[in-house]
Amino acid sequence: MQVDKKTLAVLAQRGWQAGAGLITLFCIARYLSPAEQGYYYTFASLAGLQALLDMGLSTILVQQAAHEFAELTWLPHGAVVGKNVGRYLALTKKALYWYGVSGLLFLLVYPGGLYFFSHRPQESDLAWQQPWLVLVVSTAVGLALLPVLAIVEGSGKVVEVYSLRLVQGIVGAIAIWFTLMQGGGLYAVAMMPASAALIALVWALFRYPKLWVSALFGISGDFGWWRELWPMQWRLGISWLCGYFLTQMHTPLLFQTQNAVVAGQMGVTMTVCNMLGLLSLAWMTSRIPVLAKAAGQQDWDLLDKEFKKGFKRSLAVFVLGAVFFVLIRYAADYTAYGVRFLPFWETFVLIGAILFAHISGLLAIYLRAHRKEPFLWLSLSGALLTVGGSVWLAPSWGSAGIVLVLFLVNVGFGFPTSLVMWVMLRKKWHAII
C-alpha cells in the first residue's frame, strides 16, 4: 500500500484515534463500573446530536473550499490572494456564522439530557449531572469551531489539518486517561471535546489570524449560500441524521429499554467498529479535495483512478482490522473484560453490518464529489427501517434484536441499492456533464 503525505497524515491521526481508543476502552473497563460505562457511552451518543446542527456542512465545506481555492494562494498569517478571493472569504464568513449559531442551539441539549437521565432511579447514586453539563458546553464550543478546520483543509492543507487533529487526539486521550485514573469518573467523557476545542481555537488565532479577520470584518465577495450550498446541505444533513440513527441511537435506546450495563456493552462494541471504519477511511478521506477538484474539472480519468486506489486500500484495511478485532473479542471471553462487550456472535454480526455500511459510504464519497447528494432517500429509508425495527425488537430482544436489524438493513437493502445507484449515476453524470 503506497502512502503519500496526505494519506500518511490522515492515517496517523486515525491510527492514533484507534490505538488510543483501545487504551481508553481498557481504562473505562478498569476504572468505571458497568453502569458508569453505560452512562459514559450514552453521554457520547447524545453528544453526537451535534450532527443535527452540522447537517453535513463540514464535509461540504471541504469540497466547496477546494473549488473556491483553485486559483488562490496563501500568504503569511493566513492572508489569501488570487482571483475571486472574495468568494472564498464570503464562504468562510457565512460558515463561521452558521456554526456560531449552531453552537448556541446545541446548549439546548443540556435540559433534554437532564430529563432523559433522570428516569434511572436504580442508578441515582451516580454523579452524572455536572459531567453532563461540561460535555454539552465543550461540545457546543467545538461545534462552533468546526468550519475553522474544514475551510483550511479544503484549501489543500490536508497534512496540516490532520496533524492538528492528531495533536487534539493525543492531548484528549491523555486527558481522558488521567481523569479516569484520578477517579474523575464521568468527567472523562468531556475531556476529548474540551481539549480539541481549546487546541483548535489557539491554532486558528495564531496560525490564520488574517483569514478570520478578513472574512468577518473585511470586504468579501458574493457567495450565494442558499443557492449554491443549501440544495446539497439539506440533503446531506438528512443523510447525516440518518447516519446518527444508524450508528448512535442504539446505546440510548438500550439505556431506556434495558439498563445501563447493556447500553455500555453496545457502546463499547460499536465504538470499536466505528474506530475501525474511521481508520480505514484514511485512504479515502485524504483524497476528498482531489476527487472534488477532478469532478469540478470533469477529469473523469483522474477521478476514477484516485477513487479506485482509495476504495481498494480502505476496504483491505477494514477487513484486516475486522479479523483482528474478532480474534481479540473471542479471547476476551477468557478474561474478566469479556462481559464489557456484546456477546461474541452479536459482535461478529455487527461487524458484518458495519462492513457493508462502510462500502456504501465509500460509494457515497465518490458521488458527493460531484457536489450532489443522491443518497438522500436511500439514507432516509434505511434509517426508518433501522429505527422502526430497533424500537420494535429492543424491549424484548435487547441488543441481539438491534444487531439483527442493522445487519438485515445494511446487507439486504443499503448495500445493493447504493451499488446500483453508483453504477447508474456515474454513467449518467459523466455522459451529460
One Martini backbone bead per residue (centre of mass of N, CA, C, O) as a GRO file, in nm:
protein
  433
    1MET     BB    1   0.088   0.041   0.029
    2GLN     BB    2   0.060   0.351  -0.069
    3VAL     BB    3   0.188   0.659   0.099
    4ASP     BB    4   0.118   0.968   0.127
    5LYS     BB    5   0.116   1.254   0.303
    6LYS     BB    6  -0.187   1.278   0.338
    7THR     BB    7  -0.245   0.987   0.425
    8LEU     BB    8  -0.047   0.986   0.661
    9ALA     BB    9  -0.189   1.201   0.827
   10VAL     BB   10  -0.460   1.058   0.849
   11LEU     BB   11  -0.349   0.788   0.959
   12ALA     BB   12  -0.223   0.899   1.217
   13GLN     BB   13  -0.485   1.007   1.338
   14ARG     BB   14  -0.650   0.740   1.316
   15GLY     BB   15  -0.447   0.555   1.457
   16TRP     BB   16  -0.452   0.697   1.726
   17GLN     BB   17  -0.757   0.678   1.770
   18ALA     BB   18  -0.755   0.369   1.782
   19GLY     BB   19  -0.533   0.309   1.991
   20ALA     BB   20  -0.642   0.497   2.215
   21GLY     BB   21  -0.920   0.364   2.227
   22LEU     BB   22  -0.823   0.098   2.350
   23ILE     BB   23  -0.712   0.223   2.609
   24THR     BB   24  -0.978   0.349   2.695
   25LEU     BB   25  -1.133   0.087   2.726
   26PHE     BB   26  -0.960  -0.020   2.953
   27CYS     BB   27  -1.003   0.216   3.152
   28ILE     BB   28  -1.306   0.189   3.172
   29ALA     BB   29  -1.300  -0.107   3.279
   30ARG     BB   30  -1.113  -0.031   3.529
   31TYR     BB   31  -1.268   0.260   3.648
   32LEU     BB   32  -1.553   0.158   3.565
   33SER     BB   33  -1.853   0.071   3.588
   34PRO     BB   34  -2.098  -0.070   3.409
   35ALA     BB   35  -2.289   0.171   3.453
   36GLU     BB   36  -2.088   0.398   3.381
   37GLN     BB   37  -2.038   0.296   3.095
   38GLY     BB   38  -2.325   0.355   2.999
   39TYR     BB   39  -2.315   0.660   3.047
   40TYR     BB   40  -2.073   0.729   2.874
   41TYR     BB   41  -2.199   0.630   2.592
   42THR     BB   42  -2.459   0.795   2.612
   43PHE     BB   43  -2.333   1.066   2.616
   44ALA     BB   44  -2.186   1.041   2.343
   45SER     BB   45  -2.440   0.994   2.171
   46LEU     BB   46  -2.588   1.262   2.241
   47ALA     BB   47  -2.356   1.446   2.140
   48GLY     BB   48  -2.410   1.353   1.835
   49LEU     BB   49  -2.643   1.570   1.779
   50GLN     BB   50  -2.467   1.777   1.620
   51ALA     BB   51  -2.551   1.669   1.336
   52LEU     BB   52  -2.813   1.839   1.317
   53LEU     BB   53  -2.640   2.116   1.282
   54ASP     BB   54  -2.435   2.046   1.065
   55MET     BB   55  -2.557   1.896   0.805
   56GLY     BB   56  -2.276   1.824   0.648
   57LEU     BB   57  -2.102   2.091   0.612
   58SER     BB   58  -1.807   2.003   0.664
   59THR     BB   59  -1.789   1.840   0.399
   60ILE     BB   60  -1.874   2.063   0.197
   61LEU     BB   61  -1.651   2.269   0.266
   62VAL     BB   62  -1.415   2.112   0.157
   63GLN     BB   63  -1.517   2.106  -0.137
   64GLN     BB   64  -1.575   2.411  -0.180
   65ALA     BB   65  -1.292   2.514  -0.106
   66ALA     BB   66  -1.150   2.367  -0.337
   67HIS     BB   67  -1.288   2.528  -0.560
   68GLU     BB   68  -1.219   2.830  -0.458
   69PHE     BB   69  -0.886   2.767  -0.432
   70ALA     BB   70  -0.766   2.712  -0.722
   71GLU     BB   71  -0.668   3.050  -0.756
   72LEU     BB   72  -0.513   3.051  -0.483
   73THR     BB   73  -0.308   3.206  -0.211
   74TRP     BB   74  -0.088   3.187   0.042
   75LEU     BB   75  -0.004   3.385   0.317
   76PRO     BB   76   0.097   3.509   0.580
   77HIS     BB   77  -0.126   3.460   0.845
   78GLY     BB   78  -0.379   3.387   0.633
   79ALA     BB   79  -0.354   3.515   0.375
   80VAL     BB   80  -0.543   3.590   0.066
   81VAL     BB   81  -0.480   3.539  -0.288
   82GLY     BB   82  -0.664   3.614  -0.589
   83LYS     BB   83  -0.902   3.490  -0.770
   84ASN     BB   84  -1.192   3.534  -0.611
   85VAL     BB   85  -1.145   3.584  -0.293
   86GLY     BB   86  -1.428   3.679  -0.197
   87ARG     BB   87  -1.570   3.401  -0.198
   88TYR     BB   88  -1.398   3.267   0.018
   89LEU     BB   89  -1.467   3.474   0.242
   90ALA     BB   90  -1.774   3.437   0.231
   91LEU     BB   91  -1.777   3.142   0.304
   92THR     BB   92  -1.637   3.175   0.578
   93LYS     BB   93  -1.836   3.368   0.714
   94LYS     BB   94  -2.097   3.193   0.692
   95ALA     BB   95  -1.981   2.949   0.844
   96LEU     BB   96  -1.929   3.092   1.114
   97TYR     BB   97  -2.223   3.170   1.166
   98TRP     BB   98  -2.357   2.896   1.156
   99TYR     BB   99  -2.184   2.764   1.392
  100GLY     BB  100  -2.243   2.969   1.611
  101VAL     BB  101  -2.545   2.910   1.630
  102SER     BB  102  -2.523   2.604   1.671
  103GLY     BB  103  -2.376   2.613   1.943
  104LEU     BB  104  -2.611   2.749   2.096
  105LEU     BB  105  -2.832   2.533   2.033
  106PHE     BB  106  -2.688   2.287   2.172
  107LEU     BB  107  -2.751   2.371   2.473
  108LEU     BB  108  -3.042   2.234   2.470
  109VAL     BB  109  -2.944   1.944   2.546
  110TYR     BB  110  -2.920   1.963   2.850
  111PRO     BB  111  -3.222   1.947   2.947
  112GLY     BB  112  -3.278   1.686   2.791
  113GLY     BB  113  -3.076   1.511   2.957
  114LEU     BB  114  -3.202   1.546   3.233
  115TYR     BB  115  -3.461   1.396   3.157
  116PHE     BB  116  -3.343   1.128   3.054
  117PHE     BB  117  -3.163   1.050   3.325
  118SER     BB  118  -3.388   1.077   3.558
  119HIS     BB  119  -3.508   0.770   3.472
  120ARG     BB  120  -3.272   0.629   3.691
  121PRO     BB  121  -3.306   0.522   4.006
  122GLN     BB  122  -3.093   0.276   4.024
  123GLU     BB  123  -2.859   0.524   3.955
  124SER     BB  124  -2.872   0.776   4.168
  125ASP     BB  125  -2.563   0.769   4.282
  126LEU     BB  126  -2.475   0.900   4.032
  127ALA     BB  127  -2.253   1.157   3.912
  128TRP     BB  128  -2.387   1.325   3.612
  129GLN     BB  129  -2.459   1.632   3.586
  130GLN     BB  130  -2.184   1.781   3.554
  131PRO     BB  131  -2.061   1.618   3.319
  132TRP     BB  132  -2.290   1.693   3.123
  133LEU     BB  133  -2.234   1.996   3.114
  134VAL     BB  134  -1.941   1.988   3.013
  135LEU     BB  135  -2.001   1.837   2.749
  136VAL     BB  136  -2.197   2.037   2.616
  137VAL     BB  137  -2.014   2.290   2.614
  138SER     BB  138  -1.768   2.168   2.462
  139THR     BB  139  -1.930   2.080   2.209
  140ALA     BB  140  -2.031   2.362   2.128
  141VAL     BB  141  -1.753   2.485   2.079
  142GLY     BB  142  -1.658   2.276   1.868
  143LEU     BB  143  -1.884   2.337   1.665
  144ALA     BB  144  -1.802   2.640   1.612
  145LEU     BB  145  -1.500   2.529   1.496
  146LEU     BB  146  -1.533   2.349   1.238
  147PRO     BB  147  -1.478   2.553   0.992
  148VAL     BB  148  -1.178   2.603   1.041
  149LEU     BB  149  -1.080   2.325   0.928
  150ALA     BB  150  -1.240   2.294   0.661
  151ILE     BB  151  -1.136   2.541   0.504
  152VAL     BB  152  -0.833   2.464   0.512
  153GLU     BB  153  -0.848   2.178   0.396
  154GLY     BB  154  -0.973   2.263   0.115
  155SER     BB  155  -0.700   2.420   0.027
  156GLY     BB  156  -0.484   2.152   0.085
  157LYS     BB  157  -0.423   2.126   0.414
  158VAL     BB  158  -0.421   1.821   0.518
  159VAL     BB  159  -0.169   1.781   0.690
  160GLU     BB  160  -0.218   2.006   0.896
  161VAL     BB  161  -0.500   1.927   0.998
  162TYR     BB  162  -0.424   1.628   1.081
  163SER     BB  163  -0.208   1.714   1.278
  164LEU     BB  164  -0.397   1.864   1.464
  165ARG     BB  165  -0.580   1.618   1.523
  166LEU     BB  166  -0.358   1.458   1.654
  167VAL     BB  167  -0.313   1.647   1.890
  168GLN     BB  168  -0.599   1.631   1.994
  169GLY     BB  169  -0.595   1.324   2.044
  170ILE     BB  170  -0.362   1.311   2.244
  171VAL     BB  171  -0.460   1.509   2.458
  172GLY     BB  172  -0.742   1.382   2.502
  173ALA     BB  173  -0.651   1.098   2.588
  174ILE     BB  174  -0.478   1.182   2.830
  175ALA     BB  175  -0.712   1.319   2.980
  176ILE     BB  176  -0.884   1.069   3.013
  177TRP     BB  177  -0.685   0.890   3.166
  178PHE     BB  178  -0.632   1.080   3.402
  179THR     BB  179  -0.924   1.105   3.500
  180LEU     BB  180  -0.971   0.806   3.557
  181MET     BB  181  -0.721   0.756   3.752
  182GLN     BB  182  -0.833   1.006   3.948
  183GLY     BB  183  -1.159   0.964   3.972
  184GLY     BB  184  -1.349   1.134   3.756
  185GLY     BB  185  -1.511   0.963   3.573
  186LEU     BB  186  -1.748   1.120   3.371
  187TYR     BB  187  -1.553   1.356   3.294
  188ALA     BB  188  -1.396   1.208   3.066
  189VAL     BB  189  -1.600   1.255   2.822
  190ALA     BB  190  -1.511   1.579   2.803
  191MET     BB  191  -1.202   1.591   2.725
  192MET     BB  192  -1.195   1.580   2.417
  193PRO     BB  193  -1.370   1.831   2.333
  194ALA     BB  194  -1.220   2.039   2.511
  195SER     BB  195  -0.931   2.009   2.394
  196ALA     BB  196  -1.003   2.048   2.094
  197ALA     BB  197  -1.115   2.336   2.117
  198LEU     BB  198  -0.863   2.475   2.233
  199ILE     BB  199  -0.662   2.403   2.005
  200ALA     BB  200  -0.821   2.524   1.766
  201LEU     BB  201  -0.825   2.814   1.869
  202VAL     BB  202  -0.521   2.865   1.887
  203TRP     BB  203  -0.452   2.795   1.593
  204ALA     BB  204  -0.635   3.003   1.449
  205LEU     BB  205  -0.516   3.267   1.585
  206PHE     BB  206  -0.196   3.206   1.510
  207ARG     BB  207  -0.210   3.097   1.199
  208TYR     BB  208  -0.507   3.258   1.083
  209PRO     BB  209  -0.590   3.566   1.144
  210LYS     BB  210  -0.647   3.705   0.861
  211LEU     BB  211  -0.880   3.530   0.768
  212TRP     BB  212  -1.090   3.603   0.992
  213VAL     BB  213  -1.078   3.908   0.965
  214SER     BB  214  -1.152   3.926   0.664
  215ALA     BB  215  -1.423   3.769   0.681
  216LEU     BB  216  -1.567   3.945   0.917
  217PHE     BB  217  -1.445   4.265   0.837
  218GLY     BB  218  -1.423   4.256   0.550
  219ILE     BB  219  -1.431   4.248   0.201
  220SER     BB  220  -1.658   4.056   0.036
  221GLY     BB  221  -1.810   3.858  -0.166
  222ASP     BB  222  -2.020   3.659  -0.362
  223PHE     BB  223  -2.224   3.411  -0.183
  224GLY     BB  224  -2.473   3.165  -0.250
  225TRP     BB  225  -2.579   2.968  -0.018
  226TRP     BB  226  -2.881   2.887  -0.100
  227ARG     BB  227  -2.790   2.814  -0.397
  228GLU     BB  228  -2.504   2.638  -0.357
  229LEU     BB  229  -2.545   2.468  -0.069
  230TRP     BB  230  -2.834   2.394   0.036
  231PRO     BB  231  -2.928   2.169  -0.163
  232MET     BB  232  -2.706   1.974  -0.033
  233GLN     BB  233  -2.723   2.014   0.274
  234TRP     BB  234  -3.010   1.902   0.338
  235ARG     BB  235  -2.950   1.623   0.226
  236LEU     BB  236  -2.698   1.559   0.396
  237GLY     BB  237  -2.835   1.610   0.668
  238ILE     BB  238  -3.025   1.370   0.651
  239SER     BB  239  -2.803   1.160   0.621
  240TRP     BB  240  -2.669   1.221   0.895
  241LEU     BB  241  -2.913   1.161   1.066
  242CYS     BB  242  -2.930   0.870   0.973
  243GLY     BB  243  -2.645   0.796   1.072
  244TYR     BB  244  -2.710   0.830   1.367
  245PHE     BB  245  -2.928   0.605   1.384
  246LEU     BB  246  -2.722   0.379   1.277
  247THR     BB  247  -2.485   0.440   1.528
  248GLN     BB  248  -2.616   0.598   1.810
  249MET     BB  249  -2.918   0.512   1.916
  250HIS     BB  250  -2.874   0.232   2.066
  251THR     BB  251  -2.771   0.313   2.344
  252PRO     BB  252  -3.014   0.484   2.446
  253LEU     BB  253  -3.224   0.264   2.397
  254LEU     BB  254  -3.100   0.055   2.598
  255PHE     BB  255  -3.107   0.240   2.844
  256GLN     BB  256  -3.428   0.240   2.848
  257THR     BB  257  -3.510  -0.077   2.788
  258GLN     BB  258  -3.293  -0.181   2.986
  259ASN     BB  259  -2.970  -0.083   3.067
  260ALA     BB  260  -2.659   0.040   3.136
  261VAL     BB  261  -2.498  -0.219   3.075
  262VAL     BB  262  -2.599  -0.278   2.787
  263ALA     BB  263  -2.525  -0.001   2.676
  264GLY     BB  264  -2.219  -0.039   2.724
  265GLN     BB  265  -2.178  -0.279   2.534
  266MET     BB  266  -2.266  -0.132   2.279
  267GLY     BB  267  -2.071   0.109   2.299
  268VAL     BB  268  -1.804  -0.045   2.279
  269THR     BB  269  -1.850  -0.207   2.016
  270MET     BB  270  -1.925   0.037   1.833
  271THR     BB  271  -1.662   0.192   1.874
  272VAL     BB  272  -1.475  -0.009   1.737
  273CYS     BB  273  -1.617  -0.009   1.463
  274ASN     BB  274  -1.584   0.298   1.412
  275MET     BB  275  -1.276   0.305   1.427
  276LEU     BB  276  -1.233   0.118   1.188
  277GLY     BB  277  -1.367   0.304   0.981
  278LEU     BB  278  -1.188   0.557   1.022
  279LEU     BB  279  -0.918   0.429   0.954
  280SER     BB  280  -0.998   0.321   0.660
  281LEU     BB  281  -1.073   0.620   0.550
  282ALA     BB  282  -0.797   0.754   0.499
  283TRP     BB  283  -0.765   0.677   0.185
  284MET     BB  284  -1.020   0.875   0.120
  285THR     BB  285  -1.013   1.145   0.274
  286SER     BB  286  -0.744   1.256   0.140
  287ARG     BB  287  -0.912   1.269  -0.157
  288ILE     BB  288  -1.144   1.477  -0.160
  289PRO     BB  289  -1.016   1.729  -0.297
  290VAL     BB  290  -0.938   1.575  -0.557
  291LEU     BB  291  -1.218   1.474  -0.635
  292ALA     BB  292  -1.356   1.751  -0.649
  293LYS     BB  293  -1.169   1.875  -0.864
  294ALA     BB  294  -1.209   1.660  -1.085
  295ALA     BB  295  -1.515   1.697  -1.110
  296GLY     BB  296  -1.509   2.005  -1.176
  297GLN     BB  297  -1.309   1.934  -1.441
  298GLN     BB  298  -1.390   1.658  -1.576
  299ASP     BB  299  -1.174   1.434  -1.462
  300TRP     BB  300  -1.246   1.109  -1.483
  301ASP     BB  301  -0.980   0.956  -1.467
  302LEU     BB  302  -0.882   1.073  -1.199
  303LEU     BB  303  -1.126   1.005  -1.030
  304ASP     BB  304  -1.116   0.693  -1.070
  305LYS     BB  305  -0.825   0.644  -0.981
  306GLU     BB  306  -0.846   0.757  -0.689
  307PHE     BB  307  -1.087   0.585  -0.598
  308LYS     BB  308  -0.970   0.303  -0.642
  309LYS     BB  309  -0.743   0.327  -0.444
  310GLY     BB  310  -0.907   0.397  -0.189
  311PHE     BB  311  -1.103   0.157  -0.189
  312LYS     BB  312  -0.908  -0.085  -0.170
  313ARG     BB  313  -0.755   0.007   0.088
  314SER     BB  314  -0.992   0.049   0.278
  315LEU     BB  315  -1.108  -0.238   0.264
  316ALA     BB  316  -0.856  -0.393   0.357
  317VAL     BB  317  -0.830  -0.262   0.637
  318PHE     BB  318  -1.104  -0.344   0.747
  319VAL     BB  319  -1.075  -0.650   0.727
  320LEU     BB  320  -0.822  -0.680   0.899
  321GLY     BB  321  -0.940  -0.543   1.151
  322ALA     BB  322  -1.181  -0.735   1.190
  323VAL     BB  323  -1.020  -0.992   1.242
  324PHE     BB  324  -0.868  -0.888   1.488
  325PHE     BB  325  -1.120  -0.823   1.664
  326VAL     BB  326  -1.242  -1.104   1.674
  327LEU     BB  327  -1.005  -1.234   1.822
  328ILE     BB  328  -1.011  -1.052   2.069
  329ARG     BB  329  -1.303  -1.110   2.150
  330TYR     BB  330  -1.266  -1.413   2.199
  331ALA     BB  331  -1.043  -1.381   2.420
  332ALA     BB  332  -1.211  -1.207   2.629
  333ASP     BB  333  -1.384  -1.452   2.748
  334TYR     BB  334  -1.108  -1.532   2.927
  335THR     BB  335  -1.188  -1.272   3.079
  336ALA     BB  336  -1.314  -0.996   3.262
  337TYR     BB  337  -1.389  -0.825   2.976
  338GLY     BB  338  -1.617  -0.972   2.814
  339VAL     BB  339  -1.876  -0.827   2.956
  340ARG     BB  340  -1.823  -0.538   2.807
  341PHE     BB  341  -1.938  -0.683   2.567
  342LEU     BB  342  -2.080  -0.822   2.336
  343PRO     BB  343  -2.155  -1.093   2.228
  344PHE     BB  344  -1.986  -1.261   1.997
  345TRP     BB  345  -2.208  -1.296   1.771
  346GLU     BB  346  -2.299  -1.004   1.775
  347THR     BB  347  -2.027  -0.886   1.696
  348PHE     BB  348  -1.996  -1.030   1.423
  349VAL     BB  349  -2.256  -0.914   1.291
  350LEU     BB  350  -2.191  -0.615   1.328
  351ILE     BB  351  -1.939  -0.605   1.148
  352GLY     BB  352  -2.086  -0.682   0.890
  353ALA     BB  353  -2.272  -0.435   0.884
  354ILE     BB  354  -2.042  -0.217   0.880
  355LEU     BB  355  -1.903  -0.304   0.621
  356PHE     BB  356  -2.142  -0.236   0.424
  357ALA     BB  357  -2.160   0.059   0.514
  358HIS     BB  358  -1.875   0.136   0.425
  359ILE     BB  359  -1.910   0.088   0.122
  360SER     BB  360  -2.140   0.291   0.085
  361GLY     BB  361  -1.967   0.536   0.178
  362LEU     BB  362  -1.762   0.529  -0.055
  363LEU     BB  363  -1.969   0.575  -0.282
  364ALA     BB  364  -2.067   0.851  -0.172
  365ILE     BB  365  -1.804   1.011  -0.205
  366TYR     BB  366  -1.797   1.003  -0.510
  367LEU     BB  367  -2.073   1.147  -0.566
  368ARG     BB  368  -2.015   1.407  -0.382
  369ALA     BB  369  -1.788   1.526  -0.567
  370HIS     BB  370  -2.034   1.653  -0.754
  371ARG     BB  371  -2.221   1.819  -0.564
  372LYS     BB  372  -2.407   1.576  -0.462
  373GLU     BB  373  -2.718   1.409  -0.309
  374PRO     BB  374  -2.837   1.085  -0.381
  375PHE     BB  375  -2.879   0.940  -0.071
  376LEU     BB  376  -3.127   1.042   0.077
  377TRP     BB  377  -3.353   0.816   0.046
  378LEU     BB  378  -3.176   0.585   0.135
  379SER     BB  379  -3.111   0.688   0.420
  380LEU     BB  380  -3.401   0.726   0.515
  381SER     BB  381  -3.498   0.436   0.477
  382GLY     BB  382  -3.283   0.299   0.653
  383ALA     BB  383  -3.351   0.451   0.916
  384LEU     BB  384  -3.647   0.365   0.941
  385LEU     BB  385  -3.592   0.063   0.954
  386THR     BB  386  -3.403   0.071   1.200
  387VAL     BB  387  -3.579   0.216   1.405
  388GLY     BB  388  -3.827   0.038   1.388
  389GLY     BB  389  -3.688  -0.234   1.454
  390SER     BB  390  -3.550  -0.149   1.722
  391VAL     BB  391  -3.800  -0.056   1.882
  392TRP     BB  392  -3.940  -0.336   1.857
  393LEU     BB  393  -3.694  -0.534   1.971
  394ALA     BB  394  -3.545  -0.418   2.227
  395PRO     BB  395  -3.740  -0.490   2.469
  396SER     BB  396  -3.710  -0.817   2.407
  397TRP     BB  397  -3.406  -0.860   2.259
  398GLY     BB  398  -3.224  -0.630   2.263
  399SER     BB  399  -2.920  -0.633   2.118
  400ALA     BB  400  -2.990  -0.859   1.914
  401GLY     BB  401  -3.210  -0.701   1.761
  402ILE     BB  402  -3.033  -0.467   1.660
  403VAL     BB  403  -2.821  -0.631   1.506
  404LEU     BB  404  -3.018  -0.763   1.309
  405VAL     BB  405  -3.124  -0.506   1.179
  406LEU     BB  406  -2.854  -0.395   1.074
  407PHE     BB  407  -2.788  -0.630   0.887
  408LEU     BB  408  -3.042  -0.636   0.706
  409VAL     BB  409  -3.029  -0.341   0.606
  410ASN     BB  410  -2.731  -0.325   0.496
  411VAL     BB  411  -2.731  -0.595   0.319
  412GLY     BB  412  -3.038  -0.599   0.191
  413PHE     BB  413  -3.040  -0.270   0.112
  414GLY     BB  414  -2.805  -0.058   0.114
  415PHE     BB  415  -2.587  -0.188  -0.068
  416PRO     BB  416  -2.740  -0.263  -0.336
  417THR     BB  417  -2.855   0.021  -0.384
  418SER     BB  418  -2.586   0.185  -0.391
  419LEU     BB  419  -2.460   0.031  -0.627
  420VAL     BB  420  -2.670   0.094  -0.842
  421MET     BB  421  -2.649   0.402  -0.819
  422TRP     BB  422  -2.351   0.431  -0.889
  423VAL     BB  423  -2.362   0.313  -1.174
  424MET     BB  424  -2.583   0.499  -1.295
  425LEU     BB  425  -2.474   0.789  -1.217
  426ARG     BB  426  -2.198   0.773  -1.340
  427LYS     BB  427  -2.297   0.738  -1.630
  428LYS     BB  428  -2.480   0.989  -1.646
  429TRP     BB  429  -2.291   1.226  -1.555
  430HIS     BB  430  -2.049   1.166  -1.760
  431ALA     BB  431  -2.237   1.214  -2.017
  432ILE     BB  432  -2.364   1.527  -1.948
  433ILE     BB  433  -2.131   1.723  -1.828
   0.00000   0.00000   0.00000
